[in-house]
Structures are given as structure tokens and as C-alpha cells.
Coordinates of C-alpha atoms in Angstrom, one line a residue:
M1 CA -36.1 -31.8 32.0
S2 CA -33.1 -30.5 34.1
A3 CA -33.0 -29.1 37.6
H4 CA -32.4 -25.7 36.7
H5 CA -35.3 -25.4 34.1
D6 CA -37.8 -26.6 36.9
E7 CA -40.3 -24.1 37.8
P8 CA -39.3 -21.2 40.0
F9 CA -39.9 -21.7 43.9
R10 CA -42.7 -19.5 44.9
L11 CA -43.2 -18.6 48.8
H12 CA -46.9 -19.4 50.4
T13 CA -48.5 -16.5 51.5
P14 CA -50.5 -16.1 54.6
D15 CA -53.8 -14.2 54.2
L16 CA -53.5 -10.4 55.0
A17 CA -56.7 -9.8 55.7
D18 CA -56.0 -9.9 59.4
L19 CA -52.8 -7.8 58.9
N20 CA -55.0 -5.1 57.2
Q21 CA -57.6 -4.8 59.7
K22 CA -55.3 -3.7 62.3
L23 CA -53.9 -0.8 60.5
D24 CA -54.4 2.2 63.2
R25 CA -55.8 5.6 62.7
R26 CA -52.5 7.0 62.3
A27 CA -51.3 4.4 60.1
F28 CA -54.2 5.5 58.0
F29 CA -53.5 9.0 57.4
Q30 CA -50.2 8.5 57.1
R31 CA -50.7 6.0 54.1
T32 CA -54.1 8.4 52.4
A33 CA -51.7 11.5 53.1
S34 CA -48.9 10.2 51.4
G35 CA -50.7 8.8 48.7
L36 CA -52.8 12.2 47.9
G37 CA -49.4 13.8 48.1
A38 CA -48.3 11.6 45.5
L39 CA -51.3 11.7 43.5
A40 CA -50.8 15.5 43.4
L41 CA -47.2 15.6 42.7
G42 CA -47.8 13.6 40.0
S43 CA -50.3 15.3 38.8
L44 CA -48.2 18.5 38.9
M45 CA -45.1 16.9 37.5
G46 CA -46.6 14.6 34.4
N47 CA -45.8 11.9 36.3
S48 CA -42.2 12.5 35.8
A49 CA -40.7 11.5 38.9
E50 CA -42.4 7.7 38.3
A51 CA -40.0 4.5 37.1
S52 CA -42.1 3.5 34.4
P53 CA -40.7 0.0 33.3
M54 CA -42.4 -1.7 30.0
S55 CA -45.0 -4.0 29.9
E56 CA -44.2 -7.8 29.7
E57 CA -46.5 -7.4 26.4
K58 CA -43.9 -4.6 25.3
L59 CA -40.9 -6.8 26.1
E60 CA -42.1 -9.5 24.7
S61 CA -43.3 -7.6 21.2
I62 CA -39.5 -6.1 21.1
R63 CA -37.6 -9.8 21.5
R64 CA -39.6 -11.0 18.6
Q65 CA -38.9 -7.9 16.4
V66 CA -35.1 -9.4 15.7
A67 CA -34.3 -13.0 15.6
P68 CA -31.7 -13.8 18.0
K69 CA -28.3 -15.5 17.4
A70 CA -26.7 -15.8 20.8
K71 CA -29.2 -17.2 24.2
R72 CA -26.1 -15.9 26.0
V73 CA -22.9 -13.5 26.4
V74 CA -19.8 -14.1 28.5
Y75 CA -18.1 -10.6 28.4
L76 CA -14.6 -10.6 29.3
F77 CA -13.2 -7.3 29.9
M78 CA -9.6 -6.6 30.3
A79 CA -9.8 -3.4 32.6
G80 CA -6.9 -0.6 32.5
G81 CA -6.5 -0.6 28.6
P82 CA -4.5 -3.5 27.2
S83 CA -1.9 -2.3 24.5
Q84 CA -3.1 -2.9 21.0
F85 CA 0.6 -2.7 19.7
E86 CA 1.9 -6.1 21.5
T87 CA -1.5 -8.1 21.4
F88 CA -3.3 -7.7 17.9
D89 CA -2.4 -4.4 15.6
Y90 CA 0.5 -5.5 14.0
K91 CA 2.6 -2.3 13.0
P92 CA 5.8 -3.1 11.2
K93 CA 6.6 0.4 9.9
L94 CA 7.6 1.2 13.5
A95 CA 10.3 -1.1 14.2
N96 CA 13.3 1.6 12.9
M97 CA 11.3 4.5 14.7
L98 CA 12.7 3.8 17.7
G99 CA 12.6 7.5 20.2
K100 CA 11.3 9.4 17.0
G101 CA 8.7 12.2 17.6
L102 CA 5.0 11.5 16.6
P103 CA 4.3 13.6 13.7
D104 CA 2.5 16.4 14.6
S105 CA 0.5 15.3 11.3
V106 CA -0.6 12.5 13.0
R107 CA -1.2 13.3 16.0
G108 CA -3.4 16.5 14.7
G109 CA -4.1 18.4 18.0
Q110 CA -5.5 15.4 19.7
R111 CA -6.2 15.7 23.6
L112 CA -3.3 14.0 25.6
T113 CA -3.7 12.7 29.5
G114 CA -2.2 15.2 32.1
M115 CA 0.6 12.4 32.8
S116 CA 1.8 13.0 29.4
A117 CA 0.8 16.5 28.1
N118 CA 4.0 18.1 29.5
Q119 CA 6.9 15.9 28.0
A120 CA 9.0 17.7 25.8
N121 CA 8.7 14.9 22.9
L122 CA 6.5 12.0 22.5
P123 CA 9.1 9.7 21.3
I124 CA 7.5 5.9 19.2
A125 CA 8.1 2.9 21.3
P126 CA 8.2 -0.1 18.9
S127 CA 6.6 -3.2 20.4
L128 CA 9.3 -5.6 21.6
Y129 CA 7.3 -8.4 20.6
K130 CA 7.3 -10.6 17.0
F131 CA 4.0 -10.9 15.2
D132 CA 3.4 -13.9 13.2
Q133 CA 0.3 -14.8 11.3
Y134 CA -2.3 -17.9 12.2
G135 CA -5.1 -20.0 10.8
K136 CA -6.6 -19.8 7.5
S137 CA -7.6 -16.1 8.4
R138 CA -3.5 -15.5 8.7
A139 CA -4.3 -12.8 11.4
W140 CA -1.6 -11.3 13.0
V141 CA -1.3 -12.1 17.1
S142 CA 1.5 -11.1 19.3
E143 CA 3.9 -13.9 20.3
L144 CA 2.7 -13.3 24.0
L145 CA -0.9 -14.8 23.2
P146 CA 0.2 -18.2 21.6
Y147 CA -2.7 -19.8 22.8
T148 CA -5.1 -17.3 21.4
A149 CA -3.3 -17.8 18.0
Q150 CA -4.4 -21.2 18.1
V151 CA -8.5 -20.2 17.9
V152 CA -7.5 -17.2 15.8
D153 CA -10.2 -18.5 13.0
E154 CA -13.1 -18.4 15.7
L155 CA -12.4 -15.1 16.5
C156 CA -13.8 -11.6 15.0
M157 CA -11.4 -9.1 15.8
V158 CA -12.6 -5.4 15.6
K159 CA -9.5 -3.0 15.2
S160 CA -11.2 0.2 14.5
L161 CA -13.2 0.6 18.0
F162 CA -13.2 4.3 19.6
T163 CA -14.3 5.7 22.5
E164 CA -15.0 9.3 23.8
Q165 CA -12.9 8.9 26.8
I166 CA -9.8 9.2 27.7
N167 CA -9.2 8.4 31.5
H168 CA -10.4 5.2 33.2
D169 CA -13.4 5.4 35.3
P170 CA -15.2 7.2 33.0
A171 CA -14.5 5.4 30.1
I172 CA -15.2 1.9 32.0
T173 CA -18.4 3.3 33.0
F174 CA -19.1 4.4 29.3
F175 CA -18.4 0.7 28.3
Q176 CA -20.4 -0.9 31.0
T177 CA -23.2 1.6 30.8
G178 CA -23.6 3.7 27.8
H179 CA -23.0 6.9 29.8
Q180 CA -19.4 8.5 31.2
L181 CA -21.2 9.3 35.0
P182 CA -22.3 7.0 37.0
G183 CA -26.0 6.2 37.8
R184 CA -27.2 4.1 34.4
P185 CA -28.0 0.8 34.4
S186 CA -25.0 -1.7 33.5
I187 CA -25.1 -3.6 30.0
G188 CA -26.3 -7.1 32.2
S189 CA -29.0 -5.4 33.4
W190 CA -30.4 -3.9 30.4
V191 CA -29.8 -7.6 28.9
S192 CA -31.8 -8.9 32.0
Y193 CA -34.3 -6.6 32.2
G194 CA -35.3 -6.2 28.5
L195 CA -34.7 -10.7 27.7
G196 CA -35.5 -12.1 31.2
S197 CA -34.0 -15.3 32.9
E198 CA -34.3 -18.7 31.4
N199 CA -33.1 -20.5 34.5
Q200 CA -35.4 -19.2 37.8
N201 CA -32.2 -20.6 40.3
L202 CA -29.6 -18.4 39.2
P203 CA -29.4 -14.6 38.5
A204 CA -29.4 -13.9 34.8
F205 CA -26.4 -11.0 35.2
I206 CA -23.6 -13.0 36.9
V207 CA -20.3 -10.9 37.6
L208 CA -16.9 -12.8 38.4
V209 CA -13.7 -10.7 39.1
S210 CA -10.1 -12.2 39.0
K211 CA -8.6 -12.7 42.5
N212 CA -4.9 -12.9 41.2
A213 CA -5.3 -9.7 39.0
S214 CA -2.9 -6.4 39.6
K215 CA -5.3 -4.0 41.1
D216 CA -3.7 -1.0 39.4
Q217 CA -7.3 0.6 38.9
P218 CA -10.4 0.2 41.0
L219 CA -13.5 -1.6 40.1
Y220 CA -17.0 -0.3 41.5
A221 CA -19.8 -2.3 41.8
R222 CA -21.9 0.8 40.1
L223 CA -20.1 -0.9 37.0
W224 CA -22.6 -4.0 37.5
G225 CA -25.5 -2.1 39.2
N226 CA -29.3 -2.2 37.8
G227 CA -29.2 2.3 37.9
F228 CA -32.8 2.7 37.8
L229 CA -34.1 -0.6 36.7
P230 CA -35.7 -2.5 39.5
S231 CA -32.9 -3.8 41.7
E232 CA -33.5 -7.6 40.9
H233 CA -31.8 -6.7 37.2
Q234 CA -28.3 -5.9 39.3
G235 CA -25.6 -8.1 38.8
V236 CA -24.3 -10.4 41.2
Q237 CA -21.0 -11.1 42.0
F238 CA -19.7 -14.5 43.0
R239 CA -16.4 -14.9 44.7
S240 CA -14.2 -17.5 45.5
G241 CA -13.9 -18.6 49.3
K242 CA -16.6 -20.3 51.7
D243 CA -19.2 -17.6 50.8
P244 CA -19.6 -17.1 46.9
V245 CA -22.4 -14.8 47.0
L246 CA -22.6 -12.6 50.2
F247 CA -25.1 -13.0 53.1
L248 CA -26.7 -16.2 51.1
N249 CA -26.0 -18.5 53.6
N250 CA -28.1 -19.1 56.7
P251 CA -26.6 -17.8 60.0
E252 CA -25.3 -20.3 62.4
G253 CA -28.3 -22.0 64.3
Y254 CA -30.6 -20.8 61.6
D255 CA -32.1 -23.3 59.5
G256 CA -33.8 -23.5 55.9
T257 CA -37.1 -24.2 57.7
D258 CA -36.4 -20.9 59.8
R259 CA -35.9 -19.2 56.8
G260 CA -38.6 -20.0 54.8
K261 CA -41.2 -18.9 57.4
M262 CA -39.0 -15.5 57.8
L263 CA -39.4 -15.5 54.1
E264 CA -43.3 -16.0 54.4
Y265 CA -43.6 -13.1 56.8
L266 CA -41.5 -10.7 55.1
T267 CA -43.3 -11.2 51.8
Q268 CA -46.8 -10.6 53.6
L269 CA -45.1 -7.0 55.0
N270 CA -43.7 -6.1 51.7
Q271 CA -47.4 -7.2 50.3
V272 CA -48.9 -4.7 52.6
Q273 CA -46.8 -1.8 51.6
N274 CA -46.9 -2.3 47.9
E275 CA -50.8 -2.3 48.3
S276 CA -49.8 0.8 50.4
W277 CA -47.5 2.7 47.8
G278 CA -48.2 1.0 44.7
D279 CA -44.2 1.0 44.3
P280 CA -42.8 -1.5 41.8
E281 CA -39.6 -1.9 43.6
V282 CA -41.4 -3.9 46.6
N283 CA -41.9 -6.5 44.3
A284 CA -38.8 -6.6 42.9
R285 CA -37.4 -6.9 46.4
I286 CA -39.7 -10.0 46.9
S287 CA -38.4 -11.6 44.0
Q288 CA -34.9 -11.0 44.9
Y289 CA -35.6 -12.5 48.2
E290 CA -37.2 -15.9 46.8
M291 CA -34.3 -15.9 43.9
A292 CA -31.5 -16.1 47.4
F293 CA -33.8 -18.8 48.9
R294 CA -33.6 -20.7 45.7
M295 CA -29.6 -19.7 45.3
Q296 CA -28.8 -21.6 48.7
T297 CA -29.1 -24.6 46.5
S298 CA -28.3 -23.8 43.3
V299 CA -25.0 -21.8 43.9
P300 CA -22.9 -24.6 46.1
E301 CA -23.7 -26.9 43.0
V302 CA -22.5 -24.9 40.3
M303 CA -19.2 -23.5 42.1
D304 CA -18.3 -27.2 42.2
T305 CA -15.6 -27.7 39.9
A306 CA -14.3 -30.7 41.7
G307 CA -16.0 -33.0 39.3
E308 CA -14.5 -31.7 36.2
P309 CA -11.9 -33.9 34.8
D310 CA -8.2 -33.5 34.6
E311 CA -8.4 -32.7 30.6
V312 CA -10.7 -29.7 31.6
F313 CA -8.2 -28.3 34.2
E314 CA -5.5 -28.5 31.5
L315 CA -7.2 -26.9 28.9
Y316 CA -7.8 -24.4 30.9
G317 CA -4.5 -23.8 32.1
S318 CA -3.0 -25.0 35.8
D319 CA -4.5 -21.8 37.5
S320 CA -8.1 -23.1 37.1
R321 CA -7.5 -25.2 40.0
D322 CA -7.1 -21.7 42.2
K323 CA -10.5 -20.8 42.7
G324 CA -11.0 -16.8 42.1
S325 CA -8.2 -16.8 39.5
Y326 CA -8.9 -15.5 36.0
A327 CA -8.5 -19.3 34.5
A328 CA -10.5 -20.8 37.4
N329 CA -13.3 -17.6 36.4
C330 CA -13.3 -18.9 32.8
L331 CA -14.2 -22.5 34.0
L332 CA -16.6 -21.0 36.2
A333 CA -18.1 -19.2 33.5
R334 CA -18.3 -22.1 31.2
K335 CA -20.5 -23.8 33.7
L336 CA -22.8 -20.6 34.4
L337 CA -23.3 -20.2 31.0
E338 CA -24.7 -24.2 30.7
K339 CA -26.9 -23.3 33.3
D340 CA -28.4 -20.5 31.0
V341 CA -26.9 -17.7 32.8
R342 CA -28.1 -15.1 30.1
F343 CA -24.9 -12.4 30.7
V344 CA -21.9 -13.6 32.7
Q345 CA -19.3 -10.8 33.1
L346 CA -15.6 -11.2 33.8
Y347 CA -13.2 -8.1 35.1
H348 CA -9.5 -8.7 35.1
Q349 CA -7.4 -5.8 36.3
G350 CA -3.9 -4.9 35.6
W351 CA -3.6 -3.7 32.2
D352 CA -2.7 -0.4 32.8
H353 CA 1.1 0.1 31.9
H354 CA 1.8 3.7 31.8
G355 CA 5.6 1.8 32.8
S356 CA 7.7 -1.3 32.5
L357 CA 5.1 -2.3 29.9
P358 CA 7.1 -5.1 28.7
K359 CA 7.2 -6.6 31.7
G360 CA 3.7 -5.8 32.8
M361 CA 2.4 -7.2 29.5
V362 CA 4.4 -10.4 29.5
K363 CA 2.4 -11.0 33.2
Q364 CA -1.1 -10.4 32.2
C365 CA -0.8 -12.1 28.5
K366 CA 0.5 -15.1 30.5
Q367 CA -2.6 -14.7 33.1
V368 CA -5.2 -14.7 30.7
D369 CA -4.1 -16.4 27.4
Q370 CA -4.3 -19.7 27.6
A371 CA -7.9 -19.6 29.2
T372 CA -9.6 -17.4 27.2
A373 CA -8.6 -19.9 24.5
G374 CA -9.5 -22.8 26.5
L375 CA -13.3 -21.3 27.0
I376 CA -13.4 -20.8 23.4
V377 CA -12.5 -24.3 22.6
D378 CA -14.5 -25.8 25.4
L379 CA -17.8 -24.0 24.2
K380 CA -17.0 -25.0 20.3
R381 CA -17.0 -28.8 21.7
R382 CA -19.9 -28.9 23.8
G383 CA -21.8 -27.1 20.8
M384 CA -22.2 -23.7 22.8
L385 CA -20.2 -21.3 20.9
E386 CA -23.0 -21.1 17.8
D387 CA -25.4 -19.6 20.3
T388 CA -23.1 -18.1 22.8
L389 CA -21.0 -14.5 22.2
V390 CA -17.9 -14.0 23.8
I391 CA -16.5 -10.8 23.8
W392 CA -12.9 -9.7 24.9
G393 CA -11.7 -6.2 25.4
G394 CA -10.7 -3.0 27.2
E395 CA -12.1 0.6 27.7
F396 CA -9.5 2.2 25.5
G397 CA -6.1 1.5 23.7
R398 CA -3.0 2.6 24.1
T399 CA -0.3 5.6 22.9
V400 CA 2.2 4.9 20.1
Y401 CA 4.3 6.9 22.1
S402 CA 6.4 6.1 25.4
Q403 CA 5.0 8.1 28.6
G404 CA 8.3 8.7 30.7
K405 CA 11.4 7.3 30.0
L406 CA 12.0 5.5 26.9
S407 CA 14.9 2.7 26.3
A408 CA 15.3 -0.2 23.8
A409 CA 14.0 -2.3 26.3
D410 CA 11.5 -0.5 28.4
Y411 CA 9.0 1.6 27.9
G412 CA 5.3 2.8 29.3
R413 CA 2.0 3.8 27.0
D414 CA -0.4 6.2 27.9
H415 CA -4.2 6.0 27.4
H416 CA -5.4 6.3 23.6
P417 CA -8.9 6.3 23.2
R418 CA -9.1 7.0 19.0
C419 CA -8.5 3.8 18.2
F420 CA -8.0 0.0 19.5
T421 CA -8.8 -3.2 19.4
M422 CA -11.2 -5.8 20.7
W423 CA -12.5 -9.2 19.2
M424 CA -15.8 -11.1 19.3
A425 CA -16.6 -15.2 19.0
G426 CA -19.4 -17.2 18.4
A427 CA -23.0 -16.9 18.0
G428 CA -23.8 -14.3 15.2
V429 CA -20.2 -12.9 14.3
K430 CA -18.0 -13.7 11.3
P431 CA -15.4 -15.9 12.6
G432 CA -11.5 -15.3 11.3
F433 CA -12.7 -11.8 10.0
S434 CA -11.2 -8.5 10.8
Y435 CA -12.9 -5.3 10.4
G436 CA -11.5 -1.9 10.3
Q437 CA -8.4 -0.3 10.3
T438 CA -5.9 2.2 11.8
D439 CA -3.0 4.1 10.5
D440 CA 1.0 3.1 10.8
F441 CA 0.7 4.4 14.2
S442 CA -2.0 3.2 15.3
Y443 CA -3.0 6.7 16.4
N444 CA -5.9 7.3 13.9
I445 CA -8.7 5.0 12.3
I446 CA -8.3 5.4 8.8
K447 CA -11.2 2.6 7.9
D448 CA -14.4 1.5 9.5
P449 CA -14.7 3.4 12.8
V450 CA -17.0 1.8 15.6
H451 CA -18.0 4.0 18.7
V452 CA -18.8 2.1 21.7
H453 CA -22.3 2.5 21.4
D454 CA -22.3 0.6 18.0
V455 CA -20.4 -2.5 20.0
Q456 CA -23.8 -2.4 22.7
A457 CA -26.1 -2.1 19.9
T458 CA -24.5 -4.8 18.3
L459 CA -24.8 -7.0 21.0
L460 CA -28.5 -6.1 21.8
H461 CA -29.2 -7.0 18.5
L462 CA -27.2 -10.5 18.4
L463 CA -29.8 -11.2 21.4
G464 CA -32.7 -10.2 19.6
A465 CA -33.3 -6.8 21.2
D466 CA -33.4 -3.7 19.0
H467 CA -31.0 -1.0 21.1
E468 CA -33.8 1.7 19.5
Q469 CA -37.2 -0.3 20.9
L470 CA -35.7 -1.3 24.3
V471 CA -36.2 1.6 26.7
Y472 CA -37.1 2.6 30.2
K473 CA -39.1 5.7 31.3
Y474 CA -37.6 7.7 34.0
Q475 CA -37.9 10.9 35.5
G476 CA -39.9 11.7 32.3
R477 CA -37.2 10.7 30.0
R478 CA -37.4 7.3 28.3
F479 CA -33.5 6.0 28.6
R480 CA -32.0 3.3 26.7
L481 CA -28.6 1.4 26.9
T482 CA -27.0 3.7 23.7
D483 CA -28.6 6.8 24.8
V484 CA -29.0 8.5 21.4
H485 CA -26.5 7.1 19.2
G486 CA -25.1 3.6 17.6
R487 CA -25.9 1.2 14.7
V488 CA -25.8 -2.4 14.4
V489 CA -22.5 -3.1 12.7
N490 CA -23.9 -5.4 10.1
E491 CA -20.8 -5.6 8.4
I492 CA -19.1 -8.4 11.5
L493 CA -22.1 -10.3 11.5
S494 CA -22.3 -14.1 10.1

């Protein structure tokens, strides 16, 4: 059995009897008074203030309800909203419409952002880039994505995605947590909570952020936060550099034996607190400390790509040797997936092109194209694509009209939530398949709309979880990733 499937490390916990006997009179009254107060409050509020996780038995029954097709997910999130016009949604009828106004019948009074709402007109900007059909599926792909075009028969295109949010922060938060306002658990945290981990020496949910991307829109740690779920389910960000995980390494002059003893006594104190308060978060913290101890060995191993053959670096592109780049993170994602990390989230910023879009899209597509295709090829040849779900896409699309000044060689595009494209590949989805259709202006969906909650429901379904059954009771309400919405998009499933 491989090392990462070994039994998890457990700290030896000293006897607690002596500590319990030394509790003084003041501590006794503090504990009992608070305990009685909590009981009284719980009685008045029907325990609505408490977080109530599902029992392991209930979670296991949910996992058995849907036969999983995917064991793991890698989500390549293109933060900023990549334009569908320059990537996958080919609109040839726009070629002769440069500068013409968007027809009112197409817009239909839909909301605009404050950045273009005051424009005198909304001039149409056809894409500068050529499209061609590739593969047996004859899918249309832009010339900006030549490597992706070569793996198009592995992709399941969804061209009719829509969201309710028109600005970045709420739109990204909506995709990652199922709600536009912060505070809910992220999708990776729900997966960790519902399905658990297959590797006890690495977190179930790991986050990678490209260092070489344009930082036009910020990313927040709450996008991979655990919300009201136990903290052991939050995403752990792996960084390039000397310390891939912050505060994981021992301080100078402090060895593993010292740390082990410290954790033993810390566990002892935490258990006293847990007995006093009955707070499940205490056990979560104990679990996190133990995981951190194990990660001191597992993280350096998985972060080391020096042993990869030259052919692998050539597959992902020359940037894959630059740690922290998008290409290097794609290679690292494959290594994490090999270690049975359940959910890998990779963020690549820089797609918010309100101006100089042609220049920006050339740069962005060059950074991600080869590595993305390389990841697909690498997973397939290792026999992993059949049980790994790969997702590529952003928080919304872009408008057919130009924001600001328009010329034959330059233009920008505003946010457009009403229709955009994303794709999936691998476990459980139809390869070489296109779903949904937009109008000639890629402004409205005319066939098979897919909501953000539908994507989330489908993802959980492929992992073997029913999105309506995977719930968590918090402050008297049962929450789920898809809120009270969402359907599994069975039409794209293989």
C-alpha cells in the first residue's frame, strides 16, 4: 500500500485525570454557569443557535444514494470572466456588424453595469480572431487556443450558462459558495464535508493561485473558506516558495520531537475544553493540528516536481518549471490528484478586459492554453481522466458590444451574466459534446439554459452526493450548497 494511504497519524494523549482534579472553585462556577446558560438559551431558541453536523451514518447513507463517477475534481477557475467571443462561442454573423448598435430587441431592457450604462450607444464588436472546427466533434475553437483545440474531443462544452450576478465579487462568491453574500461554505468545503478524504496525510481541499496572472480583480480567502462547516473542511492554500503552507514548518531551533510533545499537551487541553463546552469545533482543531503534523512530511514530497521527466515539462509548457505559475500549478494539481486529494481549486486571474481586450486575451490564453490541454492529456494517459472531473470557466461572460472606444483593432467588453461558456471533461460527462445555444449576439440563451446552481448540483451528483440531501443545520436552518434551487443536468452525463 502506498504511503499516502497509510493509517493516519494519531497523537498520544496523556491521562486527563490530574488536570480535571485541579480545576479550582472559580473554574467550576465559570463552567457550570456557562453550561446552564447555554442550556437555557438552547431551550428558549430550540437549539437554533447551534451548528448541527450530520452524523457519519447519515453522510454515508447520502454517499450510497448516487453511484459516483468521479473520485476527485480539479476546478480551473478563470477569475474575471473570459470572453466567450474570443474562445468558444463562434458568432460569424457579427463579422459585418462592426460599430452597429445592439438592437433593442436583443437587449430587451436587461440590466447593464454602471461602467457602460451611460454610453451613448452600445456598438457591436466582432471578435478579431479566427475560429475553426476541430476533432471528430467538429467543435468551434478560437485560434487563441490551439492546444485546447487538440483535446476538444475530450471536452463537454456548456454554452448556455447564466448567473444572477453582474459584478465580480458577488458573481465569484455565488459560483464558489452558492450565494452572492460571503459567509457560506465554499464548494470544496461542501465536498470535503460530504465525502471526506481518501488521503489522511493531505487536506481534502487544496487551493492554488497563479502568481503570474494579472491581478485586475482581487481574490479573497473566504472563497475557499469553510463558512459554518467545521474548520477542518476549509481549503488550504499551497504557495510557491520556501514555505508552501504558511506556519507549517517548525520554527528555528525547534524539532519534530518538540512539536510532537507540544501537540500532545495541546490536545490534552483541547479535550478538557471539549468536555467543558461540548463544542465540535474543538475536535476540528485537534484534527487540524494532527493533519499539520503529518503534512510536514507529505507536503515537501508532493511539492517537489524536480523528478518529473523533461517530457512532462514539455507537455505542460516551459512555464511549468516556474513554480507558482499557472502551468506549474496544473502540473502540481496532477500530482495532488494522484495522491487522491478530493478537490483541487486552481485560480487564474486577469480575464477582466474592459479595454484592450485583444491584447489581454492573447496574453491570458497563452498562459493557460498549453498547460490546460497538457493536464487533460496527462490525466488521460495515466488512466485518471475516467474518474477525475476537470472544470474550466469563470464567473460570467462578456458583452457583444464594446465598452468605451471601439476601433477595428481594439475594443473592450463589459460583464455579461446572461450567457457564457464553460467546459467540463473526464469522469461522467459526455466527451466531444456541446450543450446549449445562444443567439447570434451571444446575448440571450435560446436553448437549454444552465444555472450556476445546476452546475453545482451536477458536480455533487458526479461525486456521488445528492445536492438536496447534503445539508448542514446552522442557526435553526438547514443549508445546502444549492440553497433551494438546482437540478442535475442529465443531458451532459455519459
